[in-house]
């Protein structure tokens, strides 16, 4: 909460312009996703700088060159989408749970990016969302959905991935892009405004040929395992670097 207040205070004179701009992008008759995404990206970068948050991204080259794919990251909190909005070079929409869809500004971003609200308590509506997303991906739109269903609240540890989430990819026969978020819980969940760095690793895409014969729970486990390995490898590498620095200072 402190960091959100910091963002608002440091951008106080621009907040009305940013809010109106995002609202307008979602309402304009000559809607253009590329233009809407560019504006939301601009606002996101400004907010992250104001909030003293640095985004460190790796593997951007792994993002498919052709549109029509789905990002499947781990879920740590409300800040997760902001990480992607700053670092991802191509427009995407996202699926967000109903409970978070009324948060001020986020509500306007949902409209601007033509994102989809899902009610996970309503099985029928959830299935409709999965089917709708698959159809949109077939048309060349990119999406982001959190397969855990809710944030883990365990730092960089993951909850089980829900197999049903991957039905959208199977129906669309599209590339699955696993993404590892590291420390994304810190900006909004920790009661601090100290500078913080959030890492995002785009892993190599998994194409339909690789998962076509698999059941969705198997796909979910595969994606989860790849993300966990990426986080573990990064943390081990970071620990080794820290250790070497300490040794060199002795």
Short mmCIF file of C-alpha atoms in Angstrom, two decimals:
data_model
loop_
_atom_site.label_atom_id
_atom_site.label_comp_id
_atom_site.label_asym_id
_atom_site.label_seq_id
_atom_site.Cartn_x
_atom_site.Cartn_y
_atom_site.Cartn_z
CA UNK A 1 0.00 0.00 0.00
CA UNK A 2 2.85 2.41 0.83
CA UNK A 3 4.36 1.97 -2.63
CA UNK A 4 1.04 2.59 -4.37
CA UNK A 5 0.70 5.83 -2.39
CA UNK A 6 4.26 6.75 -3.39
CA UNK A 7 3.44 6.17 -7.06
CA UNK A 8 0.36 8.39 -6.84
CA UNK A 9 2.13 11.17 -4.95
CA UNK A 10 5.13 11.30 -7.27
CA UNK A 11 2.89 11.33 -10.34
CA UNK A 12 0.15 13.42 -8.75
CA UNK A 13 0.10 16.11 -11.45
CA UNK A 14 -0.06 13.47 -14.22
CA UNK A 15 -2.60 11.08 -12.68
CA UNK A 16 -5.68 12.78 -14.23
CA UNK A 17 -4.05 12.71 -17.68
CA UNK A 18 -3.00 9.06 -17.34
CA UNK A 19 -6.39 7.92 -16.06
CA UNK A 20 -8.30 9.81 -18.74
CA UNK A 21 -5.92 8.54 -21.41
CA UNK A 22 -6.36 4.89 -20.44
CA UNK A 23 -10.14 5.35 -20.17
CA UNK A 24 -10.23 6.98 -23.59
CA UNK A 25 -8.21 4.18 -25.20
CA UNK A 26 -10.86 1.72 -24.08
CA UNK A 27 -13.78 3.87 -25.23
CA UNK A 28 -12.63 5.32 -28.55
CA UNK A 29 -14.59 4.22 -31.60
CA UNK A 30 -11.47 3.77 -33.74
CA UNK A 31 -10.04 1.29 -31.24
CA UNK A 32 -6.49 0.15 -31.93
CA UNK A 33 -4.90 -2.43 -29.59
CA UNK A 34 -1.37 -1.39 -30.58
CA UNK A 35 -2.04 2.25 -29.66
CA UNK A 36 -3.87 1.30 -26.46
CA UNK A 37 -1.04 -1.01 -25.42
CA UNK A 38 1.60 1.64 -26.16
CA UNK A 39 -0.20 4.16 -23.94
CA UNK A 40 -0.74 1.70 -21.08
CA UNK A 41 2.93 0.69 -21.37
CA UNK A 42 3.98 4.34 -21.12
CA UNK A 43 1.91 4.81 -17.96
CA UNK A 44 3.22 1.57 -16.46
CA UNK A 45 6.84 2.59 -16.93
CA UNK A 46 6.18 5.95 -15.29
CA UNK A 47 4.39 4.29 -12.35
CA UNK A 48 7.15 1.76 -11.82
CA UNK A 49 9.83 4.46 -11.83
CA UNK A 50 7.79 6.56 -9.42
CA UNK A 51 7.41 3.53 -7.17
CA UNK A 52 11.17 2.83 -7.20
CA UNK A 53 10.68 -0.53 -8.91
CA UNK A 54 13.16 -1.81 -11.49
CA UNK A 55 12.08 -4.50 -13.94
CA UNK A 56 14.82 -6.89 -15.01
CA UNK A 57 13.74 -9.08 -17.92
CA UNK A 58 15.50 -12.05 -19.48
CA UNK A 59 14.70 -14.17 -22.53
CA UNK A 60 12.67 -11.58 -24.42
CA UNK A 61 13.99 -13.25 -27.56
CA UNK A 62 11.92 -16.32 -26.62
CA UNK A 63 8.65 -14.48 -27.27
CA UNK A 64 7.21 -15.93 -30.51
CA UNK A 65 7.67 -13.75 -33.57
CA UNK A 66 4.12 -14.44 -34.74
CA UNK A 67 1.13 -13.34 -32.70
CA UNK A 68 -1.37 -15.83 -31.33
CA UNK A 69 0.22 -17.25 -28.18
CA UNK A 70 -0.43 -17.41 -24.44
CA UNK A 71 1.85 -16.41 -21.55
CA UNK A 72 1.60 -18.74 -18.55
CA UNK A 73 3.47 -17.19 -15.60
CA UNK A 74 3.47 -17.98 -11.90
CA UNK A 75 1.27 -15.64 -9.85
CA UNK A 76 2.57 -13.56 -6.95
CA UNK A 77 0.24 -10.57 -6.75
CA UNK A 78 -1.36 -7.51 -8.38
CA UNK A 79 2.03 -6.22 -9.52
CA UNK A 80 2.57 -9.21 -11.85
CA UNK A 81 0.74 -7.68 -14.81
CA UNK A 82 2.72 -4.43 -14.44
CA UNK A 83 5.94 -6.43 -14.89
CA UNK A 84 4.73 -7.75 -18.23
CA UNK A 85 3.31 -4.40 -19.35
CA UNK A 86 6.72 -2.77 -18.96
CA UNK A 87 8.88 -5.55 -20.37
CA UNK A 88 6.80 -7.19 -23.12
CA UNK A 89 7.40 -5.62 -26.57
CA UNK A 90 4.21 -6.99 -28.13
CA UNK A 91 0.59 -6.22 -27.15
CA UNK A 92 -1.31 -8.75 -25.07
CA UNK A 93 -4.53 -8.99 -23.13
CA UNK A 94 -4.93 -10.82 -19.84
CA UNK A 95 -7.43 -12.84 -17.88
CA UNK A 96 -8.07 -11.49 -14.40
CA UNK A 97 -10.22 -12.77 -11.57
CA UNK A 98 -13.48 -10.99 -10.83
CA UNK A 99 -12.37 -9.90 -7.35
CA UNK A 100 -9.56 -7.73 -8.75
CA UNK A 101 -11.43 -6.35 -11.74
CA UNK A 102 -12.92 -3.37 -9.87
CA UNK A 103 -9.62 -1.98 -8.59
CA UNK A 104 -9.33 1.63 -9.73
CA UNK A 105 -7.10 2.12 -12.78
CA UNK A 106 -6.82 -1.64 -13.24
CA UNK A 107 -10.47 -1.57 -14.27
CA UNK A 108 -9.64 0.98 -16.96
CA UNK A 109 -6.61 -1.02 -18.12
CA UNK A 110 -8.81 -4.11 -18.52
CA UNK A 111 -11.09 -2.16 -20.86
CA UNK A 112 -8.20 -0.55 -22.75
CA UNK A 113 -6.53 -3.88 -23.49
CA UNK A 114 -9.78 -5.78 -24.09
CA UNK A 115 -8.89 -8.16 -21.27
CA UNK A 116 -11.30 -10.72 -19.84
CA UNK A 117 -12.72 -11.02 -16.33
CA UNK A 118 -13.18 -14.56 -14.99
CA UNK A 119 -15.36 -15.71 -12.10
CA UNK A 120 -13.59 -18.81 -10.83
CA UNK A 121 -16.57 -19.65 -8.63
CA UNK A 122 -18.77 -19.97 -11.72
CA UNK A 123 -17.68 -23.06 -13.65
CA UNK A 124 -19.87 -22.27 -16.65
CA UNK A 125 -18.56 -18.70 -16.96
CA UNK A 126 -14.98 -19.90 -16.52
CA UNK A 127 -15.42 -22.36 -19.38
CA UNK A 128 -16.88 -19.58 -21.54
CA UNK A 129 -13.79 -17.47 -20.81
CA UNK A 130 -11.45 -20.32 -21.77
CA UNK A 131 -13.34 -20.84 -25.04
CA UNK A 132 -13.45 -17.13 -25.79
CA UNK A 133 -9.74 -16.74 -25.18
CA UNK A 134 -8.99 -19.70 -27.47
CA UNK A 135 -11.02 -18.10 -30.25
CA UNK A 136 -9.28 -14.75 -29.79
CA UNK A 137 -5.85 -16.41 -29.86
CA UNK A 138 -6.77 -18.16 -33.11
CA UNK A 139 -7.40 -14.69 -34.55
CA UNK A 140 -3.90 -13.61 -33.62
CA UNK A 141 -4.30 -12.01 -30.21
CA UNK A 142 -1.89 -12.75 -27.39
CA UNK A 143 -3.04 -13.48 -23.85
CA UNK A 144 -1.72 -13.90 -20.34
CA UNK A 145 -3.40 -16.14 -17.78
CA UNK A 146 -2.32 -17.31 -14.33
CA UNK A 147 -2.58 -21.08 -14.14
CA UNK A 148 -2.35 -21.12 -10.33
CA UNK A 149 -5.69 -19.35 -10.19
CA UNK A 150 -4.63 -17.24 -7.22
CA UNK A 151 -1.37 -15.78 -5.94
CA UNK A 152 0.81 -18.17 -4.01
CA UNK A 153 1.52 -15.92 -0.97
CA UNK A 154 4.70 -17.99 -0.49
CA UNK A 155 7.26 -15.72 -2.09
CA UNK A 156 8.87 -17.41 -5.07
CA UNK A 157 7.28 -20.80 -4.36
CA UNK A 158 4.52 -21.95 -6.69
CA UNK A 159 1.07 -23.39 -6.08
CA UNK A 160 -0.14 -26.29 -8.26
CA UNK A 161 -1.06 -25.26 -11.81
CA UNK A 162 -4.66 -25.96 -12.80
CA UNK A 163 -4.96 -28.19 -15.85
CA UNK A 164 -8.22 -26.59 -17.00
CA UNK A 165 -6.41 -23.31 -17.65
CA UNK A 166 -4.48 -24.95 -20.49
CA UNK A 167 -7.61 -25.97 -22.39
CA UNK A 168 -7.43 -22.57 -24.07
CA UNK A 169 -4.01 -23.36 -25.54
CA UNK A 170 -5.09 -26.85 -26.62
CA UNK A 171 -8.19 -25.48 -28.35
CA UNK A 172 -6.17 -22.76 -30.09
CA UNK A 173 -3.24 -25.10 -30.83
CA UNK A 174 -1.01 -22.18 -29.98
CA UNK A 175 2.46 -21.70 -28.48
CA UNK A 176 2.61 -21.78 -24.68
CA UNK A 177 5.16 -19.36 -23.23
CA UNK A 178 6.13 -20.27 -19.63
CA UNK A 179 7.26 -17.21 -17.65
CA UNK A 180 9.04 -17.08 -14.30
CA UNK A 181 8.30 -14.12 -12.04
CA UNK A 182 10.79 -13.56 -9.23
CA UNK A 183 10.15 -11.18 -6.30
CA UNK A 184 7.04 -9.72 -7.93
CA UNK A 185 5.29 -9.94 -4.56
CA UNK A 186 7.63 -7.37 -3.01
CA UNK A 187 6.42 -4.06 -4.50
CA UNK A 188 2.83 -4.26 -3.26
CA UNK A 189 2.86 -6.94 -0.56
CA UNK A 190 5.81 -5.71 1.51
CA UNK A 191 5.18 -2.65 3.67
CA UNK A 192 8.15 -0.75 2.27
CA UNK A 193 9.08 1.88 -0.32
CA UNK A 194 12.73 0.84 -0.53
CA UNK A 195 14.02 0.32 -4.10
CA UNK A 196 13.22 -3.18 -5.32
CA UNK A 197 14.05 -5.20 -8.42
CA UNK A 198 11.59 -7.65 -9.94
CA UNK A 199 12.80 -10.29 -12.39
CA UNK A 200 10.89 -11.79 -15.28
CA UNK A 201 12.23 -14.71 -17.32
CA UNK A 202 10.55 -15.55 -20.63
CA UNK A 203 11.23 -19.23 -21.22
CA UNK A 204 11.37 -20.94 -24.64
CA UNK A 205 7.86 -21.46 -26.05
CA UNK A 206 6.24 -24.89 -26.06
CA UNK A 207 4.65 -25.45 -29.46
CA UNK A 208 1.50 -27.48 -30.07
CA UNK A 209 3.44 -30.41 -31.55
CA UNK A 210 5.18 -30.88 -28.22
CA UNK A 211 2.04 -31.02 -26.06
CA UNK A 212 -0.64 -32.23 -28.50
CA UNK A 213 -0.66 -35.79 -27.12
CA UNK A 214 -0.64 -34.67 -23.47
CA UNK A 215 -3.58 -34.24 -21.12
CA UNK A 216 -4.04 -30.76 -19.66
CA UNK A 217 -2.90 -31.75 -16.12
CA UNK A 218 0.31 -33.08 -17.69
CA UNK A 219 0.81 -29.83 -19.59
CA UNK A 220 0.23 -27.91 -16.37
CA UNK A 221 2.86 -29.94 -14.52
CA UNK A 222 5.35 -29.52 -17.37
CA UNK A 223 4.95 -25.74 -17.43
CA UNK A 224 5.11 -25.48 -13.64
CA UNK A 225 8.28 -27.59 -13.53
CA UNK A 226 9.99 -25.43 -16.15
CA UNK A 227 9.15 -22.26 -14.24
CA UNK A 228 10.33 -23.73 -10.94
CA UNK A 229 13.61 -24.80 -12.54
CA UNK A 230 14.14 -21.35 -14.01
CA UNK A 231 13.59 -19.72 -10.61
CA UNK A 232 15.87 -22.25 -8.90
CA UNK A 233 18.62 -21.81 -11.52
CA UNK A 234 18.42 -18.03 -11.23
CA UNK A 235 18.55 -18.08 -7.43
CA UNK A 236 21.44 -20.55 -7.39
CA UNK A 237 23.37 -18.45 -9.91
CA UNK A 238 22.68 -15.31 -7.92
CA UNK A 239 23.86 -17.01 -4.71
CA UNK A 240 27.08 -18.12 -6.42
CA UNK A 241 27.79 -14.59 -7.64
CA UNK A 242 27.14 -13.19 -4.17
CA UNK A 243 29.45 -15.81 -2.67
CA UNK A 244 32.25 -14.98 -5.09
CA UNK A 245 31.93 -11.28 -4.32
CA UNK A 246 32.21 -11.96 -0.58
CA UNK A 247 35.29 -14.12 -1.11
CA UNK A 248 36.97 -11.43 -3.22
CA UNK A 249 36.42 -8.89 -0.44
CA UNK A 250 38.11 -11.06 2.20
#
